Amino acid sequence: MPNCTSSLPSRRSFELHNEVRELRRQLAANKPSSPILESIPPDGAPDDSTSLLQWALGEEDHHPRGTDGDLAAMDGSTNGGLGLLSNVPENLWTPGLTTKPVIDPPQPPTEAAATVPGGRALGNVELSVAEINTLFTIYMDHFHPFLPFLDPRTSPHDYYESSELLFWSVISAASRRLQGQPTLLPKLARNVTDLLWRNLRSIPYSLRVIQSLIILCAWPFPTSSSTADPTYLLTGMMVLLGSQMGLHQPLNIQDFTKVSMNLNADEHSEWVKTWEACNIVAHSVSVGCGLPAVVQLNEWPLNVAPGVSLALASHDLNPSQNERLVLYRLLDSVFIDLERELDTCVLIRNIAITRIYLSAARLHLHAFYLFDNPTFDGYAERIVTLYQTACSLIQQSLDLESQENSFFDYCPFFYCQVFVCASFILLKIISSHFQSLLDADTGNMLLNAAISALRKMSIANNDLPARLSDVIGFFCSLPNHRISGGQATDSLRLRVRNRLSMSIVYDTLWEWRKHFQTSEGLNNGTPNAEDKCLAVPGPRI
């Protein structure tokens, strides 16, 4: 029995030594040039069981964890257990480290196979090469000037190879006015929306996803109800994703990546244009919805704009009337400077579009006059100014339509919202106590033209522009046209006061629903129908 016990360590040492030798032979056969093999002792390694285990395990237990021995090993000392790996290159994983940085190396540009551009399909939508080229031509000729952030020199095939979502977003915008295929847009609405949500579930995001969102938010798919429109949600996602990518800091893009990255001149220009378009669309959609803007702006004067809007739309006691008048004068002077600068600028290609955007911003500012207290001095003058601003915007739009013969066909939807606001302002003021102070004939003529313009902006039966034009036509056709306004001096005071400059639109829609709900209640013999009008489901916009 003692003999068996005394021979046991030698047998274990021999078996372990043979296993290590076999592993060494296999490693040498598979990776003959591995730097780790250089640190493995030769066949003459100690055959003592204790020293052999220390050699095989890298003397991991020779020093307790957290002792100076471990620190020495991490410093490259040969006394510690990690000294065996001191010759290992830095790009190899060191087993002694508890955390390894995960670095996503930049993907090298892959050269696409030289393929002949062919037709494309998405779900039940199939387009030939000729149809694709026609749609891209429509987009670049008519939609692109409103938001010129894409490169018109890039072919449809290259856009598809870089991003399927961006390709179909361009197709979707152009198909809004494609003659001869009335079913294409409804098909794209389903398929492109599904493709969009699939892309938004995929992380990380690319610049092409942001560009796709810009197009889909500027020219969204038609809907008959504003509550079913996801555009405001998508604009928030668009801005947040762009900020996460570092789109707002193209000169410091390495701060948002795990590897060193620099943009060349063309890439830098593309990032800047995309970020500008992203902010323009996000802010315009927010204003058009009467909701706070989710934007990232680097200029201080633009940073304070949301705060100014909230201040102007707040209750009568906050801010005071004097403070509101100071803000009005200050911002009006800013608009005068911008108009003067635009008149002298020769670098802007589409001055007409820029000028009409400036008029839209002025309208949104003057719309806050409706929040003023009617008893304060200058209220009537401000209402007349608001009326003139609305008339000017509608007339500018009509002039641009007559010159281009396509403005209402291709303008972004957020401009349609501004146009609706101007139309409702005309409707409300013409039907109010201030009618005697205005040129009502011109206002009525512009109001009729606005109805026709909204119907031209419509791209589908019963969509929002078409329904809103019907609302305006409904009020214009009432025997008592003052039902939408009133004869008292405070007839323009708004019931809906929390939708910023668009409160006038939602206030008029409230009156429209109230009229239908009251009529239904009277026809059904329901008492106190007017008191219950808010509880009765009526027409929805």
XYZ file of C-alpha atoms in Angstrom:
541
model
C 0.000 0.000 0.000
C 2.777 2.521 0.773
C 4.418 1.676 -2.539
C 1.223 2.584 -4.447
C 0.926 5.822 -2.534
C 4.496 6.879 -3.193
C 4.223 6.140 -6.937
C 0.989 8.137 -7.365
C 2.623 11.620 -7.686
C 5.062 10.344 -10.256
C 2.256 8.806 -12.328
C 0.187 12.023 -12.188
C 3.219 14.046 -13.127
C 3.955 11.765 -16.051
C 0.340 11.831 -17.335
C 0.064 15.586 -16.995
C 3.398 16.048 -18.713
C 2.243 13.875 -21.629
C -1.034 15.816 -21.928
C 0.790 19.114 -22.021
C 3.236 17.773 -24.599
C 0.334 16.572 -26.777
C -1.407 19.946 -26.508
C 1.835 21.672 -27.399
C 2.252 19.457 -30.436
C -1.316 20.183 -31.614
C -0.889 23.917 -31.138
C 2.370 23.846 -33.011
C 0.708 22.009 -35.876
C -2.238 24.436 -36.058
C -0.498 27.750 -35.289
C 3.191 27.376 -35.823
C 3.802 31.146 -35.745
C 1.676 31.990 -32.690
C 3.585 34.230 -30.275
C 2.044 32.385 -27.335
C 4.002 29.240 -28.243
C 7.232 31.108 -27.697
C 6.375 31.405 -24.007
C 5.633 27.658 -23.534
C 8.617 25.811 -22.015
C 10.282 23.066 -24.028
C 10.228 19.385 -23.229
C 12.707 20.008 -20.477
C 10.156 21.729 -18.319
C 10.121 20.793 -14.649
C 8.641 17.377 -14.068
C 7.743 18.031 -10.477
C 3.966 18.039 -10.159
C 3.816 21.333 -8.278
C 6.122 23.243 -10.614
C 4.445 21.676 -13.658
C 1.017 22.834 -12.535
C 2.379 26.318 -11.924
C 3.837 26.357 -15.435
C 0.675 25.006 -17.112
C -1.664 27.352 -15.231
C 0.596 30.379 -15.588
C 1.229 30.401 -11.816
C -2.238 31.818 -11.373
C -2.418 30.654 -7.776
C 1.145 31.561 -6.918
C 0.007 35.008 -5.764
C -3.383 35.817 -4.272
C -5.694 37.983 -6.360
C -5.285 41.676 -5.742
C -1.722 41.386 -4.387
C 1.387 43.166 -5.513
C 2.264 40.128 -7.585
C -0.733 40.722 -9.833
C 0.132 44.399 -10.149
C 3.664 43.514 -11.104
C 2.399 41.088 -13.704
C 0.104 43.741 -15.178
C 3.122 46.039 -15.383
C 4.976 43.434 -17.415
C 7.084 41.933 -14.583
C 8.337 38.375 -15.043
C 7.767 37.620 -11.375
C 3.997 37.671 -11.642
C 1.753 35.047 -13.153
C 0.959 37.204 -16.217
C 4.611 37.493 -17.044
C 4.195 34.498 -19.341
C 2.043 36.672 -21.606
C 4.311 39.696 -21.593
C 5.359 38.994 -25.175
C 1.775 38.770 -26.452
C 0.856 41.619 -28.836
C -1.622 44.182 -27.542
C -4.276 43.274 -30.094
C -4.620 39.794 -28.561
C -6.942 39.225 -25.640
C -5.191 39.039 -22.290
C -6.935 36.475 -20.035
C -6.050 38.382 -16.871
C -8.189 41.388 -17.846
C -11.736 41.446 -16.487
C -13.110 43.832 -19.162
C -12.240 43.935 -22.823
C -13.190 47.039 -24.847
C -15.544 46.201 -27.672
C -14.549 48.259 -30.689
C -16.543 48.196 -33.843
C -14.004 48.762 -36.600
C -15.144 50.996 -39.425
C -16.580 49.028 -42.250
C -14.435 49.466 -45.342
C -16.364 50.624 -48.372
C -17.338 47.575 -50.296
C -17.277 47.846 -54.004
C -20.616 46.719 -55.321
C -20.548 44.185 -58.050
C -20.844 45.690 -61.473
C -24.492 44.929 -62.075
C -26.794 46.393 -64.627
C -29.520 48.468 -62.890
C -32.788 46.584 -63.042
C -36.316 46.819 -61.757
C -37.011 46.892 -58.038
C -39.720 45.318 -55.912
C -41.028 45.899 -52.402
C -43.901 43.740 -51.245
C -46.563 43.910 -53.919
C -44.917 46.920 -55.609
C -42.847 46.305 -58.720
C -41.217 49.080 -60.744
C -39.306 48.912 -63.985
C -36.113 50.840 -64.691
C -38.017 53.383 -66.762
C -40.576 53.952 -63.990
C -37.817 54.344 -61.404
C -35.978 56.894 -63.522
C -39.209 58.820 -64.092
C -39.996 58.957 -60.380
C -36.477 60.057 -59.452
C -36.635 62.770 -62.097
C -39.934 63.994 -60.641
C -38.431 64.126 -57.161
C -35.230 65.925 -58.142
C -37.042 68.436 -60.358
C -39.981 69.303 -58.105
C -39.498 68.069 -54.511
C -35.742 68.465 -54.105
C -35.722 72.318 -54.342
C -37.766 72.571 -51.133
C -35.146 70.570 -49.173
C -31.946 70.291 -51.236
C -29.943 67.874 -49.100
C -29.573 64.927 -51.499
C -27.114 64.759 -54.378
C -28.997 64.849 -57.701
C -25.936 63.394 -59.437
C -26.327 60.077 -57.612
C -28.155 57.497 -59.690
C -31.247 55.628 -58.443
C -29.239 52.409 -58.589
C -26.572 53.854 -56.267
C -29.226 55.094 -53.852
C -30.742 51.619 -53.741
C -27.348 50.003 -53.146
C -26.587 52.408 -50.288
C -30.024 52.270 -48.639
C -33.177 50.482 -49.668
C -35.210 52.682 -47.303
C -33.914 55.933 -48.806
C -34.581 54.642 -52.310
C -38.222 53.824 -51.534
C -38.668 57.075 -49.593
C -37.762 59.047 -52.716
C -40.105 56.847 -54.747
C -42.916 57.439 -52.229
C -42.590 61.225 -52.334
C -42.485 61.312 -56.131
C -45.455 58.945 -56.471
C -47.708 61.545 -54.833
C -48.040 63.215 -58.231
C -47.439 60.311 -60.603
C -50.112 60.259 -63.262
C -51.431 56.954 -64.519
C -50.804 54.798 -61.407
C -53.409 55.752 -58.788
C -52.825 52.582 -56.746
C -49.066 53.008 -56.378
C -49.146 55.412 -53.420
C -51.526 53.296 -51.265
C -49.347 50.239 -51.881
C -46.204 52.155 -50.988
C -47.853 53.504 -47.837
C -48.154 49.998 -46.423
C -44.864 48.557 -47.632
C -42.605 51.554 -46.998
C -44.063 52.049 -43.517
C -43.261 48.420 -42.680
C -39.760 48.868 -44.110
C -39.292 52.019 -42.027
C -40.176 50.333 -38.739
C -37.901 47.399 -39.573
C -35.029 49.823 -40.113
C -35.767 51.686 -36.893
C -35.530 48.393 -34.998
C -32.028 47.830 -36.398
C -29.127 49.329 -34.473
C -26.832 51.150 -35.187
C -28.383 53.687 -37.512
C -26.888 55.260 -40.589
C -27.005 58.647 -42.264
C -29.340 57.194 -44.882
C -31.967 56.407 -42.241
C -31.978 60.060 -41.150
C -32.301 61.192 -44.767
C -35.192 58.798 -45.279
C -36.998 60.186 -42.237
C -36.567 63.729 -43.549
C -38.366 62.839 -46.776
C -41.103 60.809 -45.097
C -41.786 63.597 -42.568
C -41.780 66.388 -45.148
C -44.082 64.482 -47.524
C -45.926 61.968 -45.326
C -48.407 59.439 -46.546
C -51.977 60.795 -46.648
C -54.261 60.384 -43.667
C -57.761 61.578 -42.849
C -57.112 62.318 -39.167
C -54.316 64.239 -37.480
C -54.466 61.869 -34.511
C -53.442 58.984 -36.786
C -50.474 60.848 -38.268
C -47.110 59.617 -36.855
C -45.078 62.457 -38.411
C -44.512 64.359 -35.159
C -43.287 61.172 -33.489
C -40.944 60.441 -36.383
C -39.446 63.932 -36.307
C -38.513 63.455 -32.665
C -36.862 60.136 -33.451
C -35.102 61.720 -36.418
C -33.507 64.466 -34.314
C -32.536 62.127 -31.487
C -30.971 59.586 -33.832
C -29.065 62.333 -35.616
C -27.748 63.633 -32.293
C -26.717 60.138 -31.241
C -24.741 59.764 -34.463
C -23.031 63.124 -33.965
C -24.710 64.629 -36.986
C -24.696 68.006 -35.246
C -20.909 67.895 -34.751
C -19.393 66.824 -38.080
C -15.998 68.317 -37.188
C -15.824 66.220 -34.012
C -17.373 63.018 -35.262
C -14.741 60.934 -33.446
C -16.415 61.913 -30.164
C -19.394 59.760 -31.151
C -17.522 56.733 -32.495
C -15.251 54.084 -31.023
C -12.554 54.524 -33.633
C -10.847 57.504 -35.174
C -12.962 58.904 -37.974
C -12.626 61.984 -40.144
C -14.975 63.225 -42.843
C -13.699 64.414 -46.163
C -15.048 67.581 -47.775
C -17.918 65.862 -49.591
C -18.956 63.842 -46.536
C -18.804 66.918 -44.314
C -21.020 68.841 -46.732
C -23.524 65.984 -46.825
C -23.677 65.776 -43.027
C -24.193 69.532 -42.684
C -26.958 69.631 -45.299
C -28.675 66.627 -43.752
C -28.580 68.138 -40.269
C -29.956 71.438 -41.575
C -32.831 69.679 -43.341
C -33.442 67.570 -40.234
C -33.872 70.665 -38.059
C -35.983 72.510 -40.625
C -38.408 69.611 -40.961
C -38.538 68.846 -37.234
C -39.234 72.452 -36.260
C -41.715 73.051 -39.089
C -43.694 69.897 -38.324
C -43.804 70.785 -34.623
C -45.077 74.296 -35.357
C -47.618 72.922 -37.828
C -48.941 70.551 -35.170
C -48.993 73.240 -32.487
C -46.665 71.218 -30.284
C -43.249 71.925 -28.723
C -40.358 71.480 -31.101
C -37.811 68.723 -30.591
C -34.778 70.320 -32.208
C -31.036 70.674 -31.683
C -29.873 74.120 -32.704
C -26.426 75.606 -32.228
C -27.328 79.261 -32.744
C -28.367 81.120 -29.597
C -31.105 83.253 -31.256
C -32.734 80.094 -32.551
C -32.303 78.327 -29.232
C -34.533 80.846 -27.482
C -37.314 80.568 -30.076
C -39.215 77.741 -28.303
C -39.107 79.694 -25.041
C -40.427 82.802 -26.764
C -43.286 80.792 -28.274
C -44.272 79.404 -24.894
C -44.068 82.861 -23.336
C -46.300 84.407 -25.978
C -48.840 81.597 -25.685
C -49.044 81.589 -21.898
C -51.873 82.963 -19.798
C -52.701 86.648 -19.603
C -50.849 87.191 -16.343
C -47.644 85.524 -17.485
C -45.988 87.326 -19.108
C -47.520 90.747 -18.647
C -48.981 92.619 -21.580
C -46.058 95.047 -21.611
C -43.597 92.171 -21.869
C -45.546 90.710 -24.756
C -45.450 94.009 -26.631
C -41.688 94.211 -26.154
C -41.301 90.707 -27.563
C -43.491 91.571 -30.537
C -41.410 94.634 -31.392
C -38.144 92.769 -30.928
C -39.120 89.848 -33.140
C -40.674 92.083 -35.778
C -37.376 93.929 -36.062
C -35.623 90.591 -36.527
C -37.958 89.752 -39.418
C -37.293 93.128 -41.019
C -33.548 92.468 -40.852
C -34.000 89.000 -42.348
C -36.065 90.354 -45.228
C -33.482 93.062 -45.892
C -30.711 90.465 -45.864
C -32.668 88.242 -48.230
C -33.134 91.104 -50.675
C -29.373 91.604 -50.901
C -28.405 87.931 -50.939
C -27.342 86.511 -54.288
C -26.200 83.088 -53.077
C -29.645 81.614 -52.396
C -30.878 79.597 -55.351
C -34.568 79.403 -54.517
C -35.202 82.876 -53.145
C -38.950 82.587 -53.775
C -39.204 79.492 -51.574
C -37.018 81.070 -48.887
C -39.143 84.207 -48.954
C -42.357 82.255 -48.512
C -40.826 80.317 -45.605
C -40.031 83.672 -44.006
C -43.626 84.804 -44.507
C -44.798 81.595 -42.850
C -42.620 82.308 -39.821
C -44.030 85.841 -39.612
C -47.576 84.452 -39.710
C -46.847 82.117 -36.813
C -45.493 85.053 -34.820
C -48.457 87.325 -35.521
C -50.886 84.493 -34.725
C -49.961 85.008 -31.071
C -51.832 88.334 -31.222
C -54.972 86.248 -30.713
C -53.780 85.496 -27.170
C -53.728 89.194 -26.254
C -56.265 90.765 -23.955
C -58.758 92.708 -26.135
C -58.961 95.509 -23.561
C -55.338 96.553 -23.969
C -54.287 99.361 -26.270
C -53.343 98.465 -29.813
C -55.303 95.210 -29.919
C -57.340 96.209 -32.992
C -54.202 97.328 -34.839
C -52.516 94.003 -34.120
C -55.545 92.078 -35.383
C -55.490 94.091 -38.609
C -51.758 93.346 -38.934
C -52.459 89.636 -38.454
C -55.134 89.783 -41.138
C -52.750 91.490 -43.567
C -50.029 88.924 -42.840
C -52.423 86.057 -43.599
C -53.562 87.733 -46.821
C -49.945 88.293 -47.853
C -48.991 84.646 -47.344
C -51.962 83.335 -49.318
C -51.318 85.824 -52.118
C -47.621 84.896 -52.240
C -48.568 81.241 -52.524
C -51.017 81.943 -55.329
C -48.410 84.008 -57.190
C -45.833 81.246 -56.844
C -48.376 78.725 -58.079
C -49.098 80.835 -61.148
C -45.389 81.216 -61.885
C -44.358 77.618 -61.291
C -47.737 75.993 -61.999
C -46.817 73.274 -59.526
C -46.190 74.852 -56.116
C -49.292 73.408 -54.468
C -48.596 70.001 -56.017
C -45.134 69.579 -54.517
C -44.870 71.792 -51.417
C -44.094 69.988 -48.127
C -46.999 69.094 -45.894
C -45.785 71.401 -43.140
C -46.348 74.318 -45.513
C -49.857 73.035 -46.107
C -50.380 73.368 -42.346
C -49.190 76.984 -42.462
C -51.526 77.660 -45.372
C -54.417 76.191 -43.383
C -53.551 78.468 -40.464
C -53.628 81.552 -42.718
C -56.969 80.470 -44.189
C -58.566 79.961 -40.789
C -57.269 83.351 -39.648
C -58.984 85.000 -42.610
C -62.167 83.072 -41.927
C -62.193 84.015 -38.260
C -61.373 87.710 -38.640
C -63.727 88.332 -41.584
C -66.555 86.867 -39.497
C -65.732 88.974 -36.437
C -66.390 92.420 -35.060
C -63.354 93.760 -36.956
C -64.854 93.233 -40.402
C -65.524 96.943 -40.785
C -61.804 97.690 -40.411
C -60.782 95.340 -43.217
C -60.987 94.932 -46.949
C -63.516 92.121 -46.655
C -63.967 91.686 -50.406
C -60.291 90.890 -50.901
C -60.402 88.578 -47.907
C -63.380 86.633 -49.262
C -61.718 86.321 -52.659
C -58.526 84.963 -51.071
C -60.569 82.621 -48.901
C -62.229 81.084 -51.956
C -58.826 80.773 -53.619
C -57.490 79.088 -50.480
C -60.233 76.454 -50.665
C -59.243 75.639 -54.238
C -55.554 75.576 -53.288
C -56.130 73.118 -50.440
C -58.040 70.827 -52.770
C -55.094 70.936 -55.151
C -52.733 70.038 -52.309
C -54.871 66.975 -51.616
C -53.363 63.733 -52.912
C -56.027 61.264 -51.774
C -59.748 61.251 -51.295
C -60.776 62.576 -47.880
C -57.238 63.353 -46.731
C -56.511 66.264 -44.390
C -56.144 69.062 -46.995
C -59.409 68.018 -48.647
C -61.288 67.778 -45.356
C -59.971 71.119 -44.107
C -61.022 72.794 -47.335
C -64.511 71.397 -46.735
C -64.504 72.877 -43.224
C -63.688 76.339 -44.596
C -66.325 75.933 -47.289
C -68.862 74.902 -44.663
C -68.403 78.089 -42.648
C -68.442 80.255 -45.778
C -71.766 78.739 -46.844
C -73.572 79.321 -43.543
C -76.446 81.854 -43.723
C -75.074 83.540 -40.627
C -71.403 83.767 -41.443
C -70.647 85.328 -38.058
C -71.153 81.971 -36.366
C -67.428 81.291 -36.698
C -66.549 84.690 -35.220
C -68.906 86.968 -33.373
C -69.996 90.567 -32.996
C -68.367 91.361 -29.668
C -64.913 92.889 -29.409
C -63.654 89.752 -27.672
C -65.099 87.439 -30.325
C -61.603 86.324 -31.369
C -60.607 85.064 -27.942
C -59.640 81.429 -28.240
C -61.081 78.536 -26.304
C -58.194 76.324 -27.393
C -55.098 78.056 -26.022
C -52.462 75.341 -25.739
C -51.572 74.669 -29.376
C -49.303 77.718 -29.768
C -49.729 79.547 -33.079
C -51.981 76.786 -34.441
C -54.557 77.295 -31.682
C -56.740 79.250 -34.122
C -57.037 76.129 -36.302
C -58.010 73.819 -33.468
C -60.357 76.424 -32.028
C -62.216 76.692 -35.346
C -62.383 72.909 -35.641
C -63.867 72.851 -32.150
C -66.583 75.223 -33.371
C -67.149 73.014 -36.415
C -67.643 69.891 -34.310
C -69.842 71.808 -31.912
C -72.132 72.896 -34.760
C -72.596 69.328 -36.011
C -73.053 67.888 -32.552
C -75.610 70.550 -31.614
C -77.516 69.978 -34.844
C -77.587 66.234 -34.260
C -78.801 66.767 -30.709
C -81.612 69.093 -31.805
C -82.682 66.731 -34.567
C -82.863 63.876 -32.081
C -84.811 65.955 -29.565
C -82.034 65.814 -26.998
C -82.328 68.607 -24.386
C -79.306 70.723 -23.574
C -77.509 69.394 -26.614
C -75.127 72.325 -26.634
C -73.992 71.584 -23.090
C -73.241 67.994 -24.016
C -71.530 68.715 -27.297
C -68.071 67.786 -26.071
C -69.254 64.326 -25.041
C -70.843 63.513 -28.383
C -68.501 61.909 -30.918
C -68.519 63.984 -34.080
C -66.402 64.520 -37.187
C -62.723 63.977 -36.594
C -59.793 65.815 -38.125
